[in-house]
Coordinates of C-alpha atoms in Angstrom, one line a residue:
X1 CA -167.2 33.1 -84.1
X2 CA -163.5 33.9 -82.3
X3 CA -162.9 32.2 -79.1
X4 CA -164.5 34.5 -76.0
X5 CA -162.1 37.3 -74.8
X6 CA -160.9 36.8 -71.2
X7 CA -161.7 39.6 -68.7
X8 CA -162.1 39.9 -64.9
X9 CA -164.5 42.0 -62.5
X10 CA -163.5 43.1 -59.2
X11 CA -166.9 43.4 -56.8
X12 CA -165.7 46.1 -54.1
X13 CA -167.1 45.7 -50.6
X14 CA -167.0 47.6 -47.2
X15 CA -168.6 47.6 -43.9
X16 CA -169.4 44.0 -43.1
X17 CA -171.6 44.5 -40.7
X18 CA -174.2 46.7 -43.3
X19 CA -172.3 45.6 -46.7
X20 CA -172.2 48.2 -49.6
X21 CA -171.1 47.6 -53.2
X22 CA -169.6 50.0 -55.3
X23 CA -170.9 49.9 -58.8
X24 CA -170.2 51.8 -61.8
X25 CA -172.4 52.8 -64.9
X26 CA -171.1 52.5 -68.4
X27 CA -171.0 55.9 -70.0
X28 CA -174.3 56.2 -72.6
X29 CA -171.8 56.8 -75.5
X30 CA -169.9 53.5 -75.1
X31 CA -170.6 50.9 -77.8
X32 CA -170.7 48.1 -75.3
X33 CA -173.7 48.0 -72.9
X34 CA -174.4 51.8 -72.8
X35 CA -176.0 53.0 -69.4
X36 CA -175.6 49.8 -67.7
X37 CA -174.8 49.4 -64.3
X38 CA -171.9 47.0 -63.6
X39 CA -168.6 46.5 -61.2
X40 CA -165.3 47.9 -62.4
X41 CA -163.5 45.4 -64.6
X42 CA -162.1 45.0 -67.9
X43 CA -160.0 42.7 -70.7
X44 CA -157.4 40.5 -69.7
X45 CA -154.7 42.1 -71.4
X46 CA -152.0 39.3 -73.1
X47 CA -149.2 40.8 -71.5
X48 CA -150.9 40.5 -67.9
X49 CA -148.8 39.3 -64.7
X50 CA -149.5 36.1 -63.3
X51 CA -148.8 32.0 -64.5
X52 CA -152.0 31.1 -65.5
X53 CA -155.3 32.8 -66.4
X54 CA -156.8 32.8 -62.7
X55 CA -153.9 34.8 -61.9
X56 CA -153.8 37.3 -65.1
X57 CA -157.5 37.6 -64.4
X58 CA -156.7 38.8 -60.7
X59 CA -154.0 41.2 -61.8
X60 CA -156.4 42.3 -64.5
X61 CA -159.0 42.8 -62.0
X62 CA -156.9 45.0 -60.1
X63 CA -155.2 46.9 -63.0
X64 CA -158.9 47.6 -64.4
X65 CA -160.1 48.9 -60.8
X66 CA -157.2 51.3 -60.7
X67 CA -157.7 52.4 -64.6
X68 CA -161.5 53.2 -63.8
X69 CA -161.6 54.3 -60.1
X70 CA -158.4 55.1 -58.8
X71 CA -158.3 52.9 -56.3
X72 CA -155.3 50.9 -56.0
X73 CA -155.0 47.8 -53.9
X74 CA -151.3 47.5 -53.8
X75 CA -148.6 46.8 -50.4
X76 CA -147.1 49.2 -49.3
X77 CA -150.2 51.5 -50.3
X78 CA -149.6 53.9 -53.4
X79 CA -150.1 57.4 -52.7
X80 CA -150.1 60.0 -55.4
X81 CA -150.7 59.8 -59.5
X82 CA -149.3 57.6 -62.1
X83 CA -149.6 57.4 -65.7
X84 CA -149.9 53.5 -65.8
X85 CA -150.2 50.3 -63.9
X86 CA -146.8 49.8 -64.4
X87 CA -145.8 52.8 -62.4
X88 CA -148.1 52.3 -59.6
X89 CA -147.2 48.6 -58.9
X90 CA -143.2 49.7 -58.9
X91 CA -141.9 48.4 -55.6
X92 CA -145.3 47.4 -54.4
X93 CA -147.3 44.2 -54.6
X94 CA -150.6 44.0 -55.9
X95 CA -152.8 42.2 -53.3
X96 CA -154.0 39.5 -55.9
X97 CA -154.3 37.0 -52.8
X98 CA -157.2 39.4 -51.1
X99 CA -159.2 38.9 -54.1
X100 CA -162.2 36.0 -53.6
X101 CA -163.2 34.2 -56.9
X102 CA -167.1 34.1 -57.0
X103 CA -167.9 32.8 -60.3
X104 CA -167.1 32.7 -64.1
X105 CA -169.5 34.0 -67.0
X106 CA -170.1 33.7 -70.7
X107 CA -171.5 37.1 -72.3
X108 CA -174.2 36.0 -75.1
X109 CA -173.3 35.8 -78.8
X110 CA -175.8 38.6 -79.5
X111 CA -173.6 41.2 -78.2
X112 CA -171.0 40.7 -81.2
X113 CA -168.1 40.7 -78.7
X114 CA -167.9 37.6 -76.4
X115 CA -166.3 37.6 -73.0
X116 CA -165.5 35.1 -70.3
X117 CA -165.1 37.4 -67.0
X118 CA -163.9 36.1 -64.0
X119 CA -165.6 37.5 -60.8
X120 CA -163.8 38.3 -57.9
X121 CA -164.5 40.1 -54.8
X122 CA -162.2 41.9 -52.1
X123 CA -163.2 43.7 -49.0
X124 CA -161.8 47.3 -48.4
X125 CA -161.3 49.6 -45.4
X126 CA -164.0 52.3 -44.9
X127 CA -161.8 55.0 -46.2
X128 CA -161.2 53.4 -49.5
X129 CA -162.5 56.2 -52.4
X130 CA -162.6 54.8 -55.7
X131 CA -163.9 57.4 -57.9
X132 CA -165.0 57.6 -61.2
X133 CA -163.8 60.7 -63.7
X134 CA -166.5 60.7 -66.4
X135 CA -163.9 62.6 -68.7
X136 CA -162.0 59.2 -69.0
X137 CA -165.1 58.2 -71.4
X138 CA -165.8 54.7 -70.1
X139 CA -167.8 55.3 -67.2
X140 CA -169.7 58.2 -66.2
X141 CA -170.3 57.5 -62.6
X142 CA -169.8 54.9 -59.4
X143 CA -171.2 55.1 -55.9
X144 CA -171.1 52.8 -53.1
X145 CA -174.9 51.3 -52.3
X146 CA -176.1 48.7 -50.6
X147 CA -176.9 45.4 -52.4
X148 CA -180.8 45.4 -51.8
X149 CA -180.7 48.9 -52.7
X150 CA -179.0 48.2 -55.9
X151 CA -181.7 45.3 -56.8
X152 CA -184.5 47.8 -55.7
X153 CA -183.3 50.7 -58.2
X154 CA -183.4 47.7 -60.8
X155 CA -186.8 46.7 -59.9
X156 CA -188.4 50.1 -59.8
X157 CA -187.1 50.1 -63.4
X158 CA -184.5 52.7 -62.6
X159 CA -181.4 50.9 -63.8
X160 CA -180.2 48.4 -66.2
X161 CA -178.0 45.1 -65.3
X162 CA -176.7 42.6 -67.2
X163 CA -177.9 39.3 -65.7
X164 CA -174.5 38.1 -63.9
X165 CA -174.5 41.6 -62.2
X166 CA -178.1 41.1 -61.5
X167 CA -177.5 37.5 -60.1
X168 CA -174.6 38.6 -58.0
X169 CA -176.1 41.7 -56.5
X170 CA -179.6 39.8 -55.7
X171 CA -176.9 37.0 -53.6
X172 CA -175.4 40.0 -52.1
X173 CA -178.5 41.4 -50.7
X174 CA -179.0 37.8 -48.9
X175 CA -175.6 37.7 -47.3
X176 CA -173.2 36.0 -50.3
X177 CA -171.7 36.5 -53.6
X178 CA -171.4 32.7 -53.9
X179 CA -175.3 32.3 -53.8
X180 CA -175.6 34.0 -57.3
X181 CA -177.1 30.4 -58.7
X182 CA -180.2 30.7 -56.6
X183 CA -181.6 34.1 -58.7
X184 CA -179.6 32.6 -62.1
X185 CA -181.3 34.0 -65.2
X186 CA -182.5 31.4 -67.6
X187 CA -180.0 30.6 -70.5
X188 CA -180.9 33.3 -73.3
X189 CA -182.9 35.6 -71.4
X190 CA -182.5 39.1 -70.7
X191 CA -184.4 40.8 -68.0
X192 CA -184.7 44.4 -68.7
X193 CA -187.0 45.8 -66.4
X194 CA -189.1 43.4 -63.8
X195 CA -192.0 43.1 -66.6
X196 CA -189.9 43.3 -69.8
X197 CA -187.8 40.6 -71.1
X198 CA -185.5 40.2 -73.9
X199 CA -185.0 36.8 -76.3
X200 CA -182.6 37.2 -78.7
X201 CA -183.1 34.4 -81.3
X202 CA -180.8 33.9 -84.2
X203 CA -182.5 34.8 -87.5
X204 CA -180.8 35.3 -91.5
X205 CA -180.3 39.3 -90.8
X206 CA -177.5 41.6 -91.9
X207 CA -174.1 41.2 -90.6
X208 CA -172.5 42.4 -88.1
X209 CA -175.9 41.2 -86.2
X210 CA -176.7 37.4 -86.0
X211 CA -179.8 37.7 -83.9
X212 CA -183.4 39.7 -83.8
X213 CA -184.4 40.7 -79.9
X214 CA -187.8 39.2 -79.6
X215 CA -189.0 41.2 -76.6
X216 CA -191.8 40.1 -73.9
X217 CA -193.8 42.7 -72.3
X218 CA -196.1 41.9 -69.1
X219 CA -196.7 40.1 -65.9
X220 CA -199.9 38.3 -66.0
X221 CA -201.1 39.4 -69.7
X222 CA -198.0 39.5 -72.4
X223 CA -197.4 41.2 -75.7
X224 CA -194.7 39.3 -77.8
X225 CA -192.6 41.7 -80.0
X226 CA -190.9 40.8 -83.4
X227 CA -190.9 36.5 -83.0
X228 CA -188.6 36.6 -85.9
X229 CA -186.3 33.5 -86.2
X230 CA -187.3 31.1 -88.7
X231 CA -185.1 28.1 -87.3
X232 CA -187.0 25.4 -85.3
X233 CA -184.2 25.4 -82.7
X234 CA -184.4 29.2 -81.9
X235 CA -188.5 29.0 -81.8
X236 CA -188.5 26.5 -79.2
X237 CA -186.7 28.8 -76.7
X238 CA -188.9 31.1 -77.2
X239 CA -191.7 28.4 -76.8
X240 CA -190.6 26.8 -73.6
X241 CA -189.8 30.1 -72.0
X242 CA -193.8 31.5 -72.7
X243 CA -195.0 27.8 -71.5
X244 CA -193.1 28.4 -68.2
X245 CA -195.1 31.7 -68.2
X246 CA -198.2 30.0 -69.0
X247 CA -197.7 27.5 -66.2
X248 CA -197.1 30.7 -63.7
X249 CA -200.5 31.5 -65.0
X250 CA -199.7 34.1 -67.8
X251 CA -201.1 34.2 -71.5
X252 CA -200.2 35.8 -74.7
X253 CA -202.7 38.5 -75.3
X254 CA -201.0 39.6 -78.6
X255 CA -197.9 39.2 -81.2
X256 CA -197.0 42.6 -82.3
X257 CA -194.6 43.7 -85.2
X258 CA -192.5 46.6 -85.5
X259 CA -192.1 46.4 -89.2
X260 CA -192.3 44.2 -92.1
X261 CA -188.8 43.1 -92.7
X262 CA -187.8 39.3 -92.8
X263 CA -185.7 39.6 -89.7
X264 CA -188.6 40.7 -87.8
X265 CA -191.5 38.6 -88.9
X266 CA -190.7 34.8 -89.6
X267 CA -192.3 33.5 -86.3
X268 CA -195.0 35.8 -86.0
X269 CA -198.0 34.1 -87.5
X270 CA -196.8 30.2 -86.0
X271 CA -196.8 31.9 -82.6
X272 CA -200.1 33.8 -82.8
X273 CA -201.7 30.9 -83.8
X274 CA -200.2 28.5 -81.1
X275 CA -201.7 31.1 -78.4
X276 CA -204.6 32.0 -79.9
X277 CA -203.4 35.2 -79.7
X278 CA -204.0 38.2 -82.7
X279 CA -201.4 39.4 -84.8
X280 CA -201.4 43.2 -84.7
X281 CA -199.1 45.5 -86.9
X282 CA -199.5 48.8 -88.8
X283 CA -201.5 48.7 -91.9
X284 CA -198.6 49.4 -93.8
X285 CA -197.0 46.6 -92.5
X286 CA -199.7 44.5 -93.0
X287 CA -199.9 45.3 -96.3
X288 CA -196.3 44.0 -97.0
X289 CA -195.7 40.2 -94.9
X290 CA -197.0 37.4 -96.7
X291 CA -199.8 36.1 -94.0
X292 CA -202.8 37.2 -92.4
X293 CA -202.4 40.3 -89.5
X294 CA -205.4 40.2 -87.2
X295 CA -205.5 43.7 -86.1
X296 CA -203.9 47.2 -87.0
X297 CA -202.1 49.9 -84.6
X298 CA -201.5 53.1 -85.3
X299 CA -200.2 56.3 -83.8
X300 CA -201.8 57.4 -80.6
X301 CA -203.0 53.5 -79.9
X302 CA -202.4 52.2 -76.4
X303 CA -201.4 48.3 -75.7
X304 CA -203.1 47.8 -72.6
X305 CA -201.6 44.5 -70.8
X306 CA -203.3 44.7 -67.1
X307 CA -201.2 46.9 -65.0
X308 CA -198.8 47.7 -67.9
X309 CA -199.4 49.8 -71.0
X310 CA -197.5 50.5 -74.1
X311 CA -197.9 53.5 -76.4
X312 CA -198.0 53.2 -79.6
X313 CA -196.0 55.9 -82.1
X314 CA -195.7 55.6 -85.8
X315 CA -192.0 56.3 -86.8
X316 CA -191.8 56.2 -90.6
X317 CA -188.7 56.2 -92.5
X318 CA -186.8 52.7 -92.2
X319 CA -190.0 51.3 -93.2
X320 CA -193.4 52.8 -94.1
X321 CA -195.4 50.8 -91.5
X322 CA -192.6 51.2 -88.4
X323 CA -194.0 51.4 -84.9
X324 CA -192.1 52.3 -81.8
X325 CA -193.7 51.4 -78.4
X326 CA -193.0 52.9 -75.2
X327 CA -193.7 51.4 -71.8
X328 CA -195.7 54.1 -69.3
X329 CA -194.6 53.2 -66.2
X330 CA -190.5 53.1 -67.2
X331 CA -190.6 54.9 -70.5
X332 CA -188.5 52.2 -72.1
X333 CA -188.8 51.8 -75.7
X334 CA -189.2 48.8 -78.1
X335 CA -187.7 50.5 -80.9
X336 CA -187.3 47.6 -83.8
X337 CA -184.7 49.2 -86.1
X338 CA -184.7 52.9 -85.4
X339 CA -181.3 52.6 -84.1
X340 CA -179.1 49.3 -83.3
X341 CA -177.2 48.0 -80.3
X342 CA -174.8 46.2 -82.9
X343 CA -174.2 47.5 -86.3
X344 CA -176.2 49.8 -88.1
X345 CA -179.1 50.7 -89.7
X346 CA -180.0 50.8 -93.7
X347 CA -182.5 53.1 -95.0
X348 CA -183.2 51.6 -98.4
X349 CA -184.6 53.6 -101.1
X350 CA -187.9 52.7 -102.4
X351 CA -188.8 51.1 -98.8
X352 CA -187.3 53.9 -96.7
X353 CA -186.9 57.6 -96.4
X354 CA -184.3 59.4 -94.8
X355 CA -186.0 62.6 -94.4
X356 CA -188.6 61.2 -92.3
X357 CA -186.0 58.5 -90.5
X358 CA -184.3 62.0 -89.4
X359 CA -187.8 63.4 -88.5
X360 CA -188.8 60.3 -86.0
X361 CA -185.1 60.0 -84.7
X362 CA -185.6 63.8 -83.5
X363 CA -189.3 63.1 -82.4
X364 CA -188.2 60.3 -80.3
X365 CA -185.6 62.6 -78.2
X366 CA -188.5 64.4 -76.9
X367 CA -190.3 61.7 -75.6
X368 CA -188.3 61.6 -72.4
X369 CA -187.4 58.1 -72.7
X370 CA -185.0 55.8 -70.0
X371 CA -183.8 53.1 -72.5
X372 CA -184.1 51.7 -76.2
X373 CA -184.5 48.4 -77.0
X374 CA -183.4 47.4 -80.3
X375 CA -184.0 44.7 -82.6
X376 CA -180.1 44.1 -82.7
X377 CA -177.6 44.3 -80.4
X378 CA -177.8 45.4 -76.5
X379 CA -180.3 47.4 -75.1
X380 CA -179.4 51.1 -75.0
X381 CA -179.2 53.3 -71.7
X382 CA -178.8 57.2 -72.0
X383 CA -181.2 57.0 -75.3
X384 CA -180.8 60.9 -75.9
X385 CA -176.9 60.4 -76.5
X386 CA -177.6 57.6 -78.8
X387 CA -180.2 59.3 -80.6
X388 CA -178.4 62.5 -81.1
X389 CA -175.5 60.2 -82.1
X390 CA -177.1 58.7 -85.1
X391 CA -178.7 62.3 -86.1
X392 CA -175.3 63.8 -86.1
X393 CA -174.1 61.0 -88.2
X394 CA -176.5 60.6 -90.7
X395 CA -176.2 64.7 -91.2
X396 CA -172.5 64.2 -91.6
X397 CA -172.5 61.4 -94.2
X398 CA -175.3 63.8 -96.2
X399 CA -172.6 66.7 -96.1
X400 CA -170.1 64.1 -97.5
X401 CA -172.5 63.1 -99.9
X402 CA -173.5 66.8 -101.1
X403 CA -169.4 67.3 -101.1
X404 CA -168.8 64.7 -103.5
X405 CA -171.7 65.8 -105.7
X406 CA -169.7 69.0 -105.9
X407 CA -166.8 67.7 -107.1
X408 CA -168.4 66.7 -110.1
X409 CA -171.3 64.9 -111.9
X410 CA -170.7 61.3 -111.1
X411 CA -172.7 57.7 -110.8
X412 CA -173.9 56.0 -107.5
X413 CA -170.6 54.2 -107.8
X414 CA -168.3 56.9 -108.1
X415 CA -170.1 58.9 -105.5
X416 CA -169.7 55.8 -103.0
X417 CA -166.0 55.9 -103.9
X418 CA -166.0 59.6 -102.9
X419 CA -168.4 59.7 -100.0
X420 CA -167.9 56.3 -98.5
X421 CA -164.4 56.2 -98.6
X422 CA -163.5 55.0 -95.0
X423 CA -166.6 52.6 -95.0
X424 CA -165.7 48.8 -94.6
X425 CA -164.7 47.2 -98.1
X426 CA -167.6 44.9 -97.4
X427 CA -170.1 47.6 -97.4
X428 CA -168.8 48.8 -100.6
X429 CA -169.4 45.3 -102.5
X430 CA -171.9 45.0 -105.1
X431 CA -173.6 46.6 -108.0
X432 CA -173.6 50.4 -107.4
X433 CA -171.6 50.3 -104.4
X434 CA -173.5 47.5 -102.2
X435 CA -175.0 48.3 -98.8
X436 CA -172.9 51.8 -99.4
X437 CA -174.8 52.6 -102.5
X438 CA -178.3 52.0 -100.8
X439 CA -177.5 54.3 -98.1
X440 CA -176.2 56.9 -100.4
X441 CA -179.3 56.5 -103.0
X442 CA -181.3 57.3 -99.5
X443 CA -179.3 60.5 -99.1
X444 CA -179.7 61.1 -102.9
X445 CA -183.2 61.3 -102.7
X446 CA -183.5 63.3 -99.8
X447 CA -181.1 65.9 -101.8
X448 CA -183.4 65.9 -104.6
X449 CA -186.3 66.4 -102.9
X450 CA -184.9 69.1 -101.1
X451 CA -183.5 70.8 -104.3
X452 CA -180.0 70.3 -103.1
X453 CA -179.2 67.9 -105.9
X454 CA -180.1 67.0 -109.7
X455 CA -180.7 63.9 -111.6
X456 CA -179.2 64.5 -115.1
X457 CA -181.1 61.6 -116.2
X458 CA -178.2 59.2 -117.8
X459 CA -177.6 57.9 -114.3
X460 CA -175.3 60.4 -112.8
X461 CA -176.1 62.9 -110.3
X462 CA -174.7 66.3 -109.8
X463 CA -174.9 69.1 -107.0
X464 CA -177.7 71.8 -107.6

């Protein structure tokens, strides 16, 4: 993996007697941490001012804060509008010395893009008025909030926070951002809600993903979803965290599978046996895995975990026995391979069903969800936007496949060249167009069933 890209974040504070912090929410349609609350910041550009990394990061923090909130921390003060940071700083000095370094944080590998982020804090006058313009695209809101209130909103399941943001907010709530270490989240762990934790573990999955998200739900009674890694070192990470939970009085009540694909199941039987817990899955999944499943789950079932409960939804399309689990209290959904935070979802002919998949995506839009926990990549805030995007993307691809058929009868490889011309070359490598060919066949099966395409019986297909 490439060296982590340098990034910088600015924690804006006001009212020392009763501090408030300015936080922003990332737009639900951004690819990186969509719907998460954070502080203003971003990548340190290669041509950033400064003689060393710290100096460049300070300038980047000020520049990003202006770009995202319109707040220009320069002297003399800047008034009016400007097209870029260079215009803002012309004849003015960025207030880099007013920034106090707090910490440096490395984002986890499983997100696909790794950043080494330097956090700074800066006190601003009461009249400072940072504002977020949703039309700019990356953020959709920003507000001043007391740190304790921000933490309370996370504990209530109302917001998503990356671990470094959570740690800093907890420290600020106690009066000193430097105290973040007292709230450190264990390595490899990402708390999504107070009772929902994510452990991304390395698996032999499809690129660009490298990990599968194991999700643990519960306080005293735990359910472990998709323990998938075949690698002992990764299994040890999960074992150590569950041992810690057991020492605190919790127990594993069930091990649960979303579906049968190999990058979701490798550690399931071992983990269930270690904890003496039943392994649960849909009957269609149980029929496809190479080990015994102890109990069946299907549409309408409920997983009871003491004070917590998850409703079970059968969502075939990616796989015949695919299940989605929705936490009743927070409407957070464990969605397996219905969507991805990194990469895309393959609907493979025979195993998958494009029509059923699209129907289930549409159905999920009506469940009133607050966040999606996919099997690969980051958790997704703003679920409706993500689900709508997936549906629109698939239908747009279907339209391209139909247009390719209307150009004239052709085999799959030729149709891939017509309908997937813009896809990355690696997606089109292999017999019959590689992964793109598999996806095209899934679209063909749907179009054939709907009477919009014809199978000519000689390996070629045509429009009806």
